[in-house]
Amino acid sequence: MTSSRAGASVTFEHLGGSLRSSSTSIGGSAGQAFYRQSGGQHTVSASLIVDSPYGVASYALVDGLLQTRTTWVGLSRTGAFVQTGGRHISDELLLTGASSLYTLKGGTLQTGAQASVGSQAVFSHEAGDAILPALYVGRSDGAGIYSMSSGARTGVLNANLVQVGYGGQFQQVNSGTSTVVTQVLRVGDGRDESVYSLYGGNVVATSAVIGGGADGYFVHGHGSAGFADLVLGESAGVRGVYALSGGELTTRRTVVGQQGTGQFFNTAGRHIVIESLNIGSGGSYALDLSGQLQATGAAPVINHGSFSHTGGRFAGTLENHGQFLLDDRNHGSVQGSAPEFAGHLINHGSVTLTGNATFGDGLRNEAGLDLLPSGRTLTLNGQGLYNNGSFALAGGTLQGNGA
């Protein structure tokens, strides 16, 4: 509908009224083509294509209603869509092509089926609402980026599914109040490593899988995350990593290493477990520096893999069937604190203490322990010591006010 030839610039101003077409194309082989809608209604029964192989193609929605079956931003090459107000309703929104960009600064974007960002395209969500049944960041034709990291940073994304795969990146890096609410969040599907970065705002999901069909990473440095179910390393041969270095994570149920490899690094944030935390044989949980792990539920943290406590604070009950390390050798050389184990340890596996240690609510031993060589002290408070296995002092000192 709006096209340009080499060296030419064409602008269409839609100020009001109703415009209907079966298809609309913004752009041409070269030159510059602009469509600016500041009112009225624009209805496209088939496809709206904003694309130019060698020139500039741009659609600006300031106010009014744009309704399409399919909106393409970039197709053969590059397109740009800037929405500062109004409503954009489409069955599907497809961003493709290197340098293609959709910028949402206000108003409402709503799709009936899906929105997908691939082939090096970028969706920049600064403000306004995006209501999307399914959002795919990264496709088989290449990685994509969904960014909530600039502008007013007050955007709200509501979706049934957010999938970050094929090397895609979701960037929620801001000091604003951006919000992501979804039923299912998947980071790591398809191929290549995919990343979700949270450094501000908040994200809430009923189910979050990091490392589903491909390696996935969740980097959490600030802001809050809340997941009913969190799984790291869902499938065999896949790695799922959660790195918590600030902010707060609340989970009801967490599995670290389901069938694949799961790794949780907690160095400065606060992880609240409401119901259960299970560390599989291919999983590891590292609590270090000033990190906090608070298991508030009646069920213990169950470890069949590796749990290392080298700094920060643990509160709750740890049932160890794998390897448990309590190490205070390195905390003095970096910012952080000596490890504080304020909970209760139930041991069925292997325990390694590198120095003096205190278990705030005592120790129940069901295995063989040779913990205390000469010069070391183990302090058991709270429930004290219940030994149903083998416990050797080996010259060390056992003390505490436990029963």
mmCIF file of C-alpha atoms in Angstrom:
data_model
loop_
_atom_site.group_PDB
_atom_site.id
_atom_site.type_symbol
_atom_site.label_atom_id
_atom_site.label_comp_id
_atom_site.label_asym_id
_atom_site.label_seq_id
_atom_site.Cartn_x
_atom_site.Cartn_y
_atom_site.Cartn_z
ATOM 1 C CA MET A 1 0.000 0.000 0.000
ATOM 2 C CA THR A 2 2.780 2.384 0.945
ATOM 3 C CA SER A 3 5.966 1.853 -1.010
ATOM 4 C CA SER A 4 8.997 3.807 -2.098
ATOM 5 C CA ARG A 5 11.514 3.706 -4.852
ATOM 6 C CA ALA A 6 15.237 4.330 -4.582
ATOM 7 C CA GLY A 7 15.979 7.690 -2.990
ATOM 8 C CA ALA A 8 12.312 8.544 -2.388
ATOM 9 C CA SER A 9 10.457 9.089 0.894
ATOM 10 C CA VAL A 10 6.744 8.386 1.258
ATOM 11 C CA THR A 11 4.573 9.045 4.342
ATOM 12 C CA PHE A 12 0.936 8.074 4.866
ATOM 13 C CA GLU A 13 -0.895 9.907 7.675
ATOM 14 C CA HIS A 14 -3.945 8.139 9.109
ATOM 15 C CA LEU A 15 -5.660 10.739 11.321
ATOM 16 C CA GLY A 16 -9.136 9.208 11.689
ATOM 17 C CA GLY A 17 -11.908 7.332 10.000
ATOM 18 C CA SER A 18 -11.886 3.718 8.898
ATOM 19 C CA LEU A 19 -9.540 2.071 6.404
ATOM 20 C CA ARG A 20 -9.961 -1.559 5.305
ATOM 21 C CA SER A 21 -7.779 -3.700 3.057
ATOM 22 C CA SER A 22 -7.073 -7.357 2.429
ATOM 23 C CA SER A 23 -3.320 -6.740 2.756
ATOM 24 C CA THR A 24 -1.049 -3.791 3.405
ATOM 25 C CA SER A 25 2.668 -3.489 2.657
ATOM 26 C CA ILE A 26 4.818 -0.712 4.066
ATOM 27 C CA GLY A 27 8.148 -0.424 2.293
ATOM 28 C CA GLY A 28 9.727 -1.064 -1.042
ATOM 29 C CA SER A 29 12.976 -2.195 -2.554
ATOM 30 C CA ALA A 30 14.704 1.017 -1.437
ATOM 31 C CA GLY A 31 13.980 4.488 -0.122
ATOM 32 C CA GLN A 32 11.875 5.319 2.922
ATOM 33 C CA ALA A 33 8.242 4.424 3.653
ATOM 34 C CA PHE A 34 6.308 5.554 6.745
ATOM 35 C CA TYR A 35 2.763 4.850 7.934
ATOM 36 C CA ARG A 36 1.627 6.947 10.907
ATOM 37 C CA GLN A 37 -1.713 6.200 12.565
ATOM 38 C CA SER A 38 -2.860 8.715 15.167
ATOM 39 C CA GLY A 39 -6.551 7.847 15.207
ATOM 40 C CA GLY A 40 -9.340 5.906 13.552
ATOM 41 C CA GLN A 41 -9.373 2.234 12.674
ATOM 42 C CA HIS A 42 -7.113 0.326 10.296
ATOM 43 C CA THR A 43 -8.310 -3.211 9.488
ATOM 44 C CA VAL A 44 -6.220 -5.657 7.449
ATOM 45 C CA SER A 45 -8.018 -8.951 6.850
ATOM 46 C CA ALA A 46 -4.830 -10.811 5.853
ATOM 47 C CA SER A 47 -1.255 -9.568 6.332
ATOM 48 C CA LEU A 48 0.294 -6.269 7.305
ATOM 49 C CA ILE A 49 3.924 -6.341 6.154
ATOM 50 C CA VAL A 50 6.410 -3.722 7.335
ATOM 51 C CA ASP A 51 9.591 -4.563 5.460
ATOM 52 C CA SER A 52 12.213 -3.117 3.165
ATOM 53 C CA PRO A 53 15.156 -5.071 1.763
ATOM 54 C CA TYR A 54 17.439 -2.051 1.381
ATOM 55 C CA GLY A 55 15.533 0.992 2.624
ATOM 56 C CA VAL A 56 13.451 2.043 5.623
ATOM 57 C CA ALA A 57 9.970 0.728 6.431
ATOM 58 C CA SER A 58 8.174 1.962 9.536
ATOM 59 C CA TYR A 59 4.702 1.855 11.114
ATOM 60 C CA ALA A 60 3.910 4.244 13.978
ATOM 61 C CA LEU A 61 0.775 3.620 16.051
ATOM 62 C CA VAL A 62 0.038 6.664 18.207
ATOM 63 C CA ASP A 63 -3.673 6.177 18.807
ATOM 64 C CA GLY A 64 -6.673 4.373 17.361
ATOM 65 C CA LEU A 65 -7.112 0.694 16.514
ATOM 66 C CA LEU A 66 -5.007 -1.483 14.225
ATOM 67 C CA GLN A 67 -6.454 -4.940 13.599
ATOM 68 C CA THR A 68 -4.795 -7.597 11.428
ATOM 69 C CA ARG A 69 -4.694 -11.344 10.937
ATOM 70 C CA THR A 70 -0.889 -11.395 10.708
ATOM 71 C CA THR A 71 1.561 -8.563 11.321
ATOM 72 C CA TRP A 72 5.036 -9.010 9.864
ATOM 73 C CA VAL A 73 7.793 -6.698 11.074
ATOM 74 C CA GLY A 74 10.631 -7.554 8.752
ATOM 75 C CA LEU A 75 10.242 -10.318 6.212
ATOM 76 C CA SER A 76 12.911 -10.274 3.557
ATOM 77 C CA ARG A 77 15.080 -7.854 5.491
ATOM 78 C CA THR A 78 14.184 -5.098 8.004
ATOM 79 C CA GLY A 79 11.127 -3.399 9.439
ATOM 80 C CA ALA A 80 10.306 -1.140 12.371
ATOM 81 C CA PHE A 81 7.090 -0.762 14.372
ATOM 82 C CA VAL A 82 6.747 1.862 17.109
ATOM 83 C CA GLN A 83 3.628 1.820 19.297
ATOM 84 C CA THR A 84 3.194 4.695 21.726
ATOM 85 C CA GLY A 85 -0.558 4.337 22.231
ATOM 86 C CA GLY A 86 -3.723 2.861 20.806
ATOM 87 C CA ARG A 87 -4.498 -0.832 20.388
ATOM 88 C CA HIS A 88 -2.848 -3.344 18.091
ATOM 89 C CA ILE A 89 -4.851 -6.575 17.800
ATOM 90 C CA SER A 90 -3.558 -9.416 15.639
ATOM 91 C CA ASP A 91 -3.870 -13.175 15.467
ATOM 92 C CA GLU A 92 -0.097 -13.367 15.261
ATOM 93 C CA LEU A 93 2.863 -10.994 15.348
ATOM 94 C CA LEU A 94 6.041 -12.156 13.611
ATOM 95 C CA LEU A 95 9.358 -10.326 13.927
ATOM 96 C CA THR A 96 12.081 -11.520 11.605
ATOM 97 C CA GLY A 97 15.147 -10.171 9.896
ATOM 98 C CA ALA A 98 18.325 -8.704 11.347
ATOM 99 C CA SER A 99 17.732 -5.231 12.842
ATOM 100 C CA SER A 100 13.936 -5.568 12.739
ATOM 101 C CA LEU A 101 12.454 -3.892 15.788
ATOM 102 C CA TYR A 102 9.092 -3.600 17.545
ATOM 103 C CA THR A 103 9.066 -0.891 20.237
ATOM 104 C CA LEU A 104 6.139 -0.813 22.661
ATOM 105 C CA LYS A 105 6.074 2.463 24.608
ATOM 106 C CA GLY A 106 2.366 2.644 25.429
ATOM 107 C CA GLY A 107 -1.062 1.346 24.577
ATOM 108 C CA THR A 108 -1.965 -2.327 24.255
ATOM 109 C CA LEU A 109 -0.657 -5.102 22.038
ATOM 110 C CA GLN A 110 -2.863 -8.202 21.939
ATOM 111 C CA THR A 111 -2.477 -11.373 19.887
ATOM 112 C CA GLY A 112 -4.986 -14.183 19.506
ATOM 113 C CA ALA A 113 -2.407 -16.922 18.919
ATOM 114 C CA GLN A 114 1.245 -15.971 19.241
ATOM 115 C CA ALA A 115 4.033 -13.447 18.993
ATOM 116 C CA SER A 116 7.470 -14.628 17.946
ATOM 117 C CA VAL A 117 10.827 -12.879 17.779
ATOM 118 C CA GLY A 118 13.484 -14.599 15.692
ATOM 119 C CA SER A 119 16.196 -14.204 13.096
ATOM 120 C CA GLN A 120 18.067 -11.587 15.204
ATOM 121 C CA ALA A 121 15.017 -9.342 15.612
ATOM 122 C CA VAL A 122 14.335 -7.357 18.804
ATOM 123 C CA PHE A 123 11.160 -6.567 20.756
ATOM 124 C CA SER A 124 11.726 -3.565 23.047
ATOM 125 C CA HIS A 125 9.015 -3.337 25.716
ATOM 126 C CA GLU A 126 9.338 -0.048 27.579
ATOM 127 C CA ALA A 127 5.762 0.645 28.723
ATOM 128 C CA GLY A 128 2.210 -0.396 27.944
ATOM 129 C CA ASP A 129 0.621 -3.835 28.026
ATOM 130 C CA ALA A 130 1.366 -6.921 25.929
ATOM 131 C CA ILE A 131 -1.285 -9.658 26.154
ATOM 132 C CA LEU A 132 0.032 -12.727 24.364
ATOM 133 C CA PRO A 133 -1.225 -16.332 24.595
ATOM 134 C CA ALA A 134 2.235 -17.511 23.514
ATOM 135 C CA LEU A 135 5.515 -15.611 23.195
ATOM 136 C CA TYR A 136 8.460 -17.272 21.456
ATOM 137 C CA VAL A 137 11.822 -15.542 21.828
ATOM 138 C CA GLY A 138 14.095 -17.286 19.366
ATOM 139 C CA ARG A 139 12.987 -19.584 16.545
ATOM 140 C CA SER A 140 14.534 -22.195 14.324
ATOM 141 C CA ASP A 141 15.508 -19.403 11.899
ATOM 142 C CA GLY A 142 17.642 -17.679 14.545
ATOM 143 C CA ALA A 143 17.824 -16.093 17.975
ATOM 144 C CA GLY A 144 15.740 -13.134 19.065
ATOM 145 C CA ILE A 145 15.714 -10.667 21.949
ATOM 146 C CA TYR A 146 12.822 -9.496 24.137
ATOM 147 C CA SER A 147 13.997 -6.504 26.140
ATOM 148 C CA MET A 148 12.328 -4.717 29.042
ATOM 149 C CA SER A 149 15.499 -2.773 29.778
ATOM 150 C CA SER A 150 15.022 0.796 28.567
ATOM 151 C CA GLY A 151 12.578 3.684 28.494
ATOM 152 C CA ALA A 152 9.954 4.058 31.205
ATOM 153 C CA ARG A 153 10.448 0.400 32.214
ATOM 154 C CA THR A 154 6.871 0.033 33.399
ATOM 155 C CA GLY A 155 5.770 -2.507 30.824
ATOM 156 C CA VAL A 156 3.476 -5.402 31.669
ATOM 157 C CA LEU A 157 3.608 -8.730 29.825
ATOM 158 C CA ASN A 158 0.771 -11.217 30.336
ATOM 159 C CA ALA A 159 1.139 -14.590 28.605
ATOM 160 C CA ASN A 160 0.129 -18.213 28.910
ATOM 161 C CA LEU A 161 3.539 -19.330 27.610
ATOM 162 C CA VAL A 162 6.904 -17.585 27.383
ATOM 163 C CA GLN A 163 9.508 -19.711 25.630
ATOM 164 C CA VAL A 164 13.087 -18.486 25.303
ATOM 165 C CA GLY A 165 14.884 -20.895 22.998
ATOM 166 C CA TYR A 166 17.208 -21.310 20.023
ATOM 167 C CA GLY A 167 19.771 -19.001 21.634
ATOM 168 C CA GLY A 168 17.206 -16.322 22.470
ATOM 169 C CA GLN A 169 17.527 -13.757 25.258
ATOM 170 C CA PHE A 170 14.937 -12.247 27.563
ATOM 171 C CA GLN A 171 16.315 -9.102 29.208
ATOM 172 C CA GLN A 172 14.424 -7.712 32.198
ATOM 173 C CA VAL A 173 17.246 -5.427 33.261
ATOM 174 C CA ASN A 174 15.957 -2.205 34.774
ATOM 175 C CA SER A 175 15.234 -0.258 37.928
ATOM 176 C CA GLY A 176 11.570 0.193 37.105
ATOM 177 C CA THR A 177 8.446 -1.827 37.802
ATOM 178 C CA SER A 178 8.278 -4.045 34.728
ATOM 179 C CA THR A 179 6.132 -7.122 35.280
ATOM 180 C CA VAL A 180 5.982 -10.507 33.568
ATOM 181 C CA VAL A 181 3.082 -12.822 34.432
ATOM 182 C CA THR A 182 2.847 -16.191 32.685
ATOM 183 C CA GLN A 183 1.521 -19.672 33.269
ATOM 184 C CA VAL A 184 4.605 -21.370 31.801
ATOM 185 C CA LEU A 185 8.135 -20.003 31.449
ATOM 186 C CA ARG A 186 10.658 -22.100 29.534
ATOM 187 C CA VAL A 187 14.272 -21.009 29.084
ATOM 188 C CA GLY A 188 16.297 -23.360 26.905
ATOM 189 C CA ASP A 189 14.522 -25.214 24.106
ATOM 190 C CA GLY A 190 15.389 -26.085 20.541
ATOM 191 C CA ARG A 191 19.160 -25.621 20.359
ATOM 192 C CA ASP A 192 21.951 -23.372 21.665
ATOM 193 C CA GLU A 193 22.086 -21.665 25.066
ATOM 194 C CA SER A 194 19.223 -19.345 25.995
ATOM 195 C CA VAL A 195 19.239 -16.787 28.806
ATOM 196 C CA TYR A 196 16.710 -14.944 30.966
ATOM 197 C CA SER A 197 18.258 -11.965 32.804
ATOM 198 C CA LEU A 198 16.375 -10.429 35.737
ATOM 199 C CA TYR A 199 17.919 -7.286 37.213
ATOM 200 C CA GLY A 200 14.773 -5.413 38.208
ATOM 201 C CA GLY A 201 10.999 -5.619 38.175
ATOM 202 C CA ASN A 202 9.317 -8.937 38.842
ATOM 203 C CA VAL A 203 8.388 -12.160 37.088
ATOM 204 C CA VAL A 204 5.714 -14.642 38.181
ATOM 205 C CA ALA A 205 5.016 -18.081 36.661
ATOM 206 C CA THR A 206 3.052 -21.163 37.637
ATOM 207 C CA SER A 207 5.736 -23.372 36.061
ATOM 208 C CA ALA A 208 9.311 -22.392 35.215
ATOM 209 C CA VAL A 209 11.688 -24.769 33.425
ATOM 210 C CA ILE A 210 15.304 -23.704 32.982
ATOM 211 C CA GLY A 211 17.045 -26.120 30.662
ATOM 212 C CA GLY A 212 14.180 -27.929 28.954
ATOM 213 C CA GLY A 213 15.164 -29.241 25.529
ATOM 214 C CA ALA A 214 18.443 -27.263 25.400
ATOM 215 C CA ASP A 215 20.716 -25.507 27.886
ATOM 216 C CA GLY A 216 19.098 -22.629 29.749
ATOM 217 C CA TYR A 217 20.331 -19.984 32.192
ATOM 218 C CA PHE A 218 18.398 -17.732 34.562
ATOM 219 C CA VAL A 219 20.575 -14.869 35.831
ATOM 220 C CA HIS A 220 18.930 -13.112 38.780
ATOM 221 C CA GLY A 221 20.739 -10.067 40.172
ATOM 222 C CA HIS A 222 17.897 -7.842 41.371
ATOM 223 C CA GLY A 223 14.104 -7.763 41.513
ATOM 224 C CA SER A 224 11.775 -10.581 42.499
ATOM 225 C CA ALA A 225 10.747 -13.899 40.973
ATOM 226 C CA GLY A 226 7.952 -16.186 42.119
ATOM 227 C CA PHE A 227 7.419 -19.696 40.728
ATOM 228 C CA ALA A 228 5.044 -22.372 41.957
ATOM 229 C CA ASP A 229 7.255 -25.020 40.296
ATOM 230 C CA LEU A 230 10.868 -24.486 39.284
ATOM 231 C CA VAL A 231 12.811 -27.194 37.424
ATOM 232 C CA LEU A 232 16.484 -26.954 36.486
ATOM 233 C CA GLY A 233 17.666 -29.517 33.927
ATOM 234 C CA GLU A 234 14.449 -31.137 32.780
ATOM 235 C CA SER A 235 15.776 -33.483 30.087
ATOM 236 C CA ALA A 236 18.740 -35.852 29.910
ATOM 237 C CA GLY A 237 21.838 -34.233 28.445
ATOM 238 C CA VAL A 238 20.586 -30.700 29.180
ATOM 239 C CA ARG A 239 21.943 -28.166 31.662
ATOM 240 C CA GLY A 240 19.735 -25.763 33.614
ATOM 241 C CA VAL A 241 21.411 -23.069 35.730
ATOM 242 C CA TYR A 242 19.931 -20.536 38.167
ATOM 243 C CA ALA A 243 22.372 -17.876 39.398
ATOM 244 C CA LEU A 244 20.953 -15.795 42.269
ATOM 245 C CA SER A 245 23.199 -12.863 43.201
ATOM 246 C CA GLY A 246 20.583 -10.412 44.467
ATOM 247 C CA GLY A 247 16.862 -9.903 44.883
ATOM 248 C CA GLU A 248 14.418 -12.537 46.058
ATOM 249 C CA LEU A 249 13.202 -15.843 44.652
ATOM 250 C CA THR A 250 10.146 -17.579 46.104
ATOM 251 C CA THR A 251 9.299 -21.114 44.989
ATOM 252 C CA ARG A 252 6.730 -23.595 46.193
ATOM 253 C CA ARG A 253 8.433 -26.656 44.715
ATOM 254 C CA THR A 254 11.953 -26.755 43.260
ATOM 255 C CA VAL A 255 13.779 -29.589 41.477
ATOM 256 C CA VAL A 256 17.493 -29.135 40.757
ATOM 257 C CA GLY A 257 18.480 -31.789 38.227
ATOM 258 C CA GLN A 258 15.357 -33.665 37.137
ATOM 259 C CA GLN A 259 16.723 -35.859 34.343
ATOM 260 C CA GLY A 260 19.485 -33.515 33.216
ATOM 261 C CA THR A 261 22.071 -31.429 35.039
ATOM 262 C CA GLY A 262 20.774 -28.742 37.389
ATOM 263 C CA GLN A 263 22.929 -26.120 39.103
ATOM 264 C CA PHE A 264 21.796 -23.491 41.590
ATOM 265 C CA PHE A 265 24.249 -20.776 42.693
ATOM 266 C CA ASN A 266 23.056 -18.568 45.558
ATOM 267 C CA THR A 267 25.654 -15.935 46.404
ATOM 268 C CA ALA A 268 23.756 -12.865 47.577
ATOM 269 C CA GLY A 269 20.017 -13.254 47.124
ATOM 270 C CA ARG A 270 17.270 -14.786 49.205
ATOM 271 C CA HIS A 271 15.635 -18.061 48.167
ATOM 272 C CA ILE A 272 12.423 -18.902 50.022
ATOM 273 C CA VAL A 273 11.140 -22.471 49.590
ATOM 274 C CA ILE A 274 7.537 -22.833 50.700
ATOM 275 C CA GLU A 275 7.018 -26.568 50.203
ATOM 276 C CA SER A 276 9.927 -28.636 48.842
ATOM 277 C CA LEU A 277 13.414 -28.475 47.350
ATOM 278 C CA ASN A 278 14.771 -31.662 45.773
ATOM 279 C CA ILE A 279 18.324 -31.930 44.478
ATOM 280 C CA GLY A 280 18.629 -34.872 42.105
ATOM 281 C CA SER A 281 21.646 -37.057 41.491
ATOM 282 C CA GLY A 282 22.621 -34.716 38.639
ATOM 283 C CA GLY A 283 21.973 -31.588 40.677
ATOM 284 C CA SER A 284 23.961 -29.249 42.885
ATOM 285 C CA TYR A 285 23.088 -26.347 45.172
ATOM 286 C CA ALA A 286 25.854 -23.914 46.200
ATOM 287 C CA LEU A 287 25.142 -21.463 49.036
ATOM 288 C CA ASP A 288 27.946 -18.918 49.306
ATOM 289 C CA LEU A 289 28.932 -15.378 50.355
ATOM 290 C CA SER A 290 25.789 -13.671 51.729
ATOM 291 C CA GLY A 291 23.163 -15.866 50.080
ATOM 292 C CA GLN A 292 20.155 -17.057 52.066
ATOM 293 C CA LEU A 293 18.177 -20.275 51.700
ATOM 294 C CA GLN A 294 15.039 -20.441 53.802
ATOM 295 C CA ALA A 295 13.034 -23.669 53.703
ATOM 296 C CA THR A 296 9.795 -22.744 55.439
ATOM 297 C CA GLY A 297 7.745 -25.873 54.748
ATOM 298 C CA ALA A 298 7.427 -29.004 56.847
ATOM 299 C CA ALA A 299 9.260 -31.086 54.219
ATOM 300 C CA PRO A 300 13.069 -31.053 54.354
ATOM 301 C CA VAL A 301 15.419 -30.055 51.583
ATOM 302 C CA ILE A 302 16.306 -33.444 50.083
ATOM 303 C CA ASN A 303 19.749 -33.805 48.555
ATOM 304 C CA HIS A 304 20.727 -36.746 46.337
ATOM 305 C CA GLY A 305 23.446 -34.790 44.562
ATOM 306 C CA SER A 306 25.685 -32.098 46.010
ATOM 307 C CA PHE A 307 24.937 -29.380 48.564
ATOM 308 C CA SER A 308 27.806 -27.034 49.413
ATOM 309 C CA HIS A 309 27.524 -24.386 52.117
ATOM 310 C CA THR A 310 30.515 -22.040 52.000
ATOM 311 C CA GLY A 311 28.853 -18.796 53.089
ATOM 312 C CA GLY A 312 25.515 -17.191 53.834
ATOM 313 C CA ARG A 313 22.707 -18.699 55.890
ATOM 314 C CA PHE A 314 20.603 -21.859 55.710
ATOM 315 C CA ALA A 315 17.386 -22.205 57.732
ATOM 316 C CA GLY A 316 15.272 -25.353 57.610
ATOM 317 C CA THR A 317 15.953 -29.086 57.529
ATOM 318 C CA LEU A 318 18.441 -30.696 55.143
ATOM 319 C CA GLU A 319 18.076 -34.420 54.489
ATOM 320 C CA ASN A 320 21.331 -35.480 52.889
ATOM 321 C CA HIS A 321 21.572 -38.631 50.774
ATOM 322 C CA GLY A 322 24.426 -37.339 48.634
ATOM 323 C CA GLN A 323 27.354 -35.086 49.452
ATOM 324 C CA PHE A 324 27.174 -32.215 51.939
ATOM 325 C CA LEU A 325 30.065 -29.772 52.365
ATOM 326 C CA LEU A 326 30.295 -27.133 55.101
ATOM 327 C CA ASP A 327 33.387 -25.058 54.327
ATOM 328 C CA ASP A 328 34.388 -21.781 55.986
ATOM 329 C CA ARG A 329 37.905 -21.474 54.559
ATOM 330 C CA ASN A 330 37.289 -18.831 51.872
ATOM 331 C CA HIS A 331 34.814 -16.377 53.354
ATOM 332 C CA GLY A 332 37.483 -14.118 54.816
ATOM 333 C CA SER A 333 39.073 -13.323 51.444
ATOM 334 C CA VAL A 334 35.913 -12.133 49.701
ATOM 335 C CA GLN A 335 32.836 -10.161 50.625
ATOM 336 C CA GLY A 336 30.465 -12.406 52.526
ATOM 337 C CA SER A 337 30.099 -14.212 55.792
ATOM 338 C CA ALA A 338 31.054 -17.503 57.363
ATOM 339 C CA PRO A 339 28.466 -20.191 56.619
ATOM 340 C CA GLU A 340 25.645 -20.239 59.151
ATOM 341 C CA PHE A 341 23.751 -23.522 59.271
ATOM 342 C CA ALA A 342 20.776 -22.505 61.389
ATOM 343 C CA GLY A 343 18.765 -25.626 60.621
ATOM 344 C CA HIS A 344 18.687 -29.376 61.247
ATOM 345 C CA LEU A 345 20.782 -31.939 59.367
ATOM 346 C CA ILE A 346 19.526 -35.478 58.756
ATOM 347 C CA ASN A 347 22.409 -37.416 57.256
ATOM 348 C CA HIS A 348 22.197 -40.589 55.159
ATOM 349 C CA GLY A 349 25.197 -39.776 52.965
ATOM 350 C CA SER A 350 28.586 -38.083 53.095
ATOM 351 C CA VAL A 351 29.399 -35.003 55.196
ATOM 352 C CA THR A 352 32.587 -32.949 54.952
ATOM 353 C CA LEU A 353 33.485 -30.236 57.468
ATOM 354 C CA THR A 354 36.633 -28.213 56.819
ATOM 355 C CA GLY A 355 36.700 -26.483 60.207
ATOM 356 C CA ASN A 356 34.636 -25.752 63.263
ATOM 357 C CA ALA A 357 30.925 -25.998 62.599
ATOM 358 C CA THR A 358 27.603 -25.295 64.270
ATOM 359 C CA PHE A 359 24.276 -26.951 63.457
ATOM 360 C CA GLY A 360 21.661 -24.617 64.863
ATOM 361 C CA ASP A 361 19.008 -27.319 65.298
ATOM 362 C CA GLY A 362 21.169 -30.363 65.736
ATOM 363 C CA LEU A 363 22.182 -33.475 63.807
ATOM 364 C CA ARG A 364 20.498 -36.799 63.158
ATOM 365 C CA ASN A 365 22.984 -39.287 61.771
ATOM 366 C CA GLU A 366 21.906 -42.434 59.937
ATOM 367 C CA ALA A 367 25.251 -43.148 58.248
ATOM 368 C CA GLY A 368 28.954 -43.316 59.050
ATOM 369 C CA LEU A 369 30.589 -40.019 60.095
ATOM 370 C CA ASP A 370 34.208 -39.315 60.951
ATOM 371 C CA LEU A 371 33.901 -35.575 61.375
ATOM 372 C CA LEU A 372 36.100 -34.327 64.118
ATOM 373 C CA PRO A 373 39.859 -34.717 63.953
ATOM 374 C CA SER A 374 41.873 -33.131 66.707
ATOM 375 C CA GLY A 375 41.502 -29.381 67.061
ATOM 376 C CA ARG A 376 37.997 -29.089 65.577
ATOM 377 C CA THR A 377 34.757 -28.362 67.367
ATOM 378 C CA LEU A 378 31.234 -29.332 66.382
ATOM 379 C CA THR A 379 28.462 -27.439 68.163
ATOM 380 C CA LEU A 380 25.004 -29.011 68.169
ATOM 381 C CA ASN A 381 22.168 -26.856 69.431
ATOM 382 C CA GLY A 382 18.401 -27.283 69.323
ATOM 383 C CA GLN A 383 17.637 -30.996 68.869
ATOM 384 C CA GLY A 384 21.240 -31.950 69.631
ATOM 385 C CA LEU A 385 22.601 -35.321 68.429
ATOM 386 C CA TYR A 386 20.604 -38.400 67.486
ATOM 387 C CA ASN A 387 22.962 -41.092 66.228
ATOM 388 C CA ASN A 388 21.616 -44.207 64.536
ATOM 389 C CA GLY A 389 24.779 -44.818 62.550
ATOM 390 C CA SER A 390 28.499 -44.537 63.232
ATOM 391 C CA PHE A 391 29.896 -41.326 64.690
ATOM 392 C CA ALA A 392 33.611 -40.871 65.435
ATOM 393 C CA LEU A 393 35.039 -37.895 67.306
ATOM 394 C CA ALA A 394 38.632 -38.724 66.310
ATOM 395 C CA GLY A 395 40.089 -36.255 68.782
ATOM 396 C CA GLY A 396 37.786 -33.308 68.221
ATOM 397 C CA THR A 397 35.289 -31.648 70.567
ATOM 398 C CA LEU A 398 31.527 -32.081 70.553
ATOM 399 C CA GLN A 399 29.540 -29.429 72.393
ATOM 400 C CA GLY A 400 26.288 -27.485 72.385
ATOM 401 C CA ASN A 401 23.073 -26.842 74.270
ATOM 402 C CA GLY A 402 21.035 -29.371 72.296
ATOM 403 C CA ALA A 403 18.881 -31.908 74.067
#
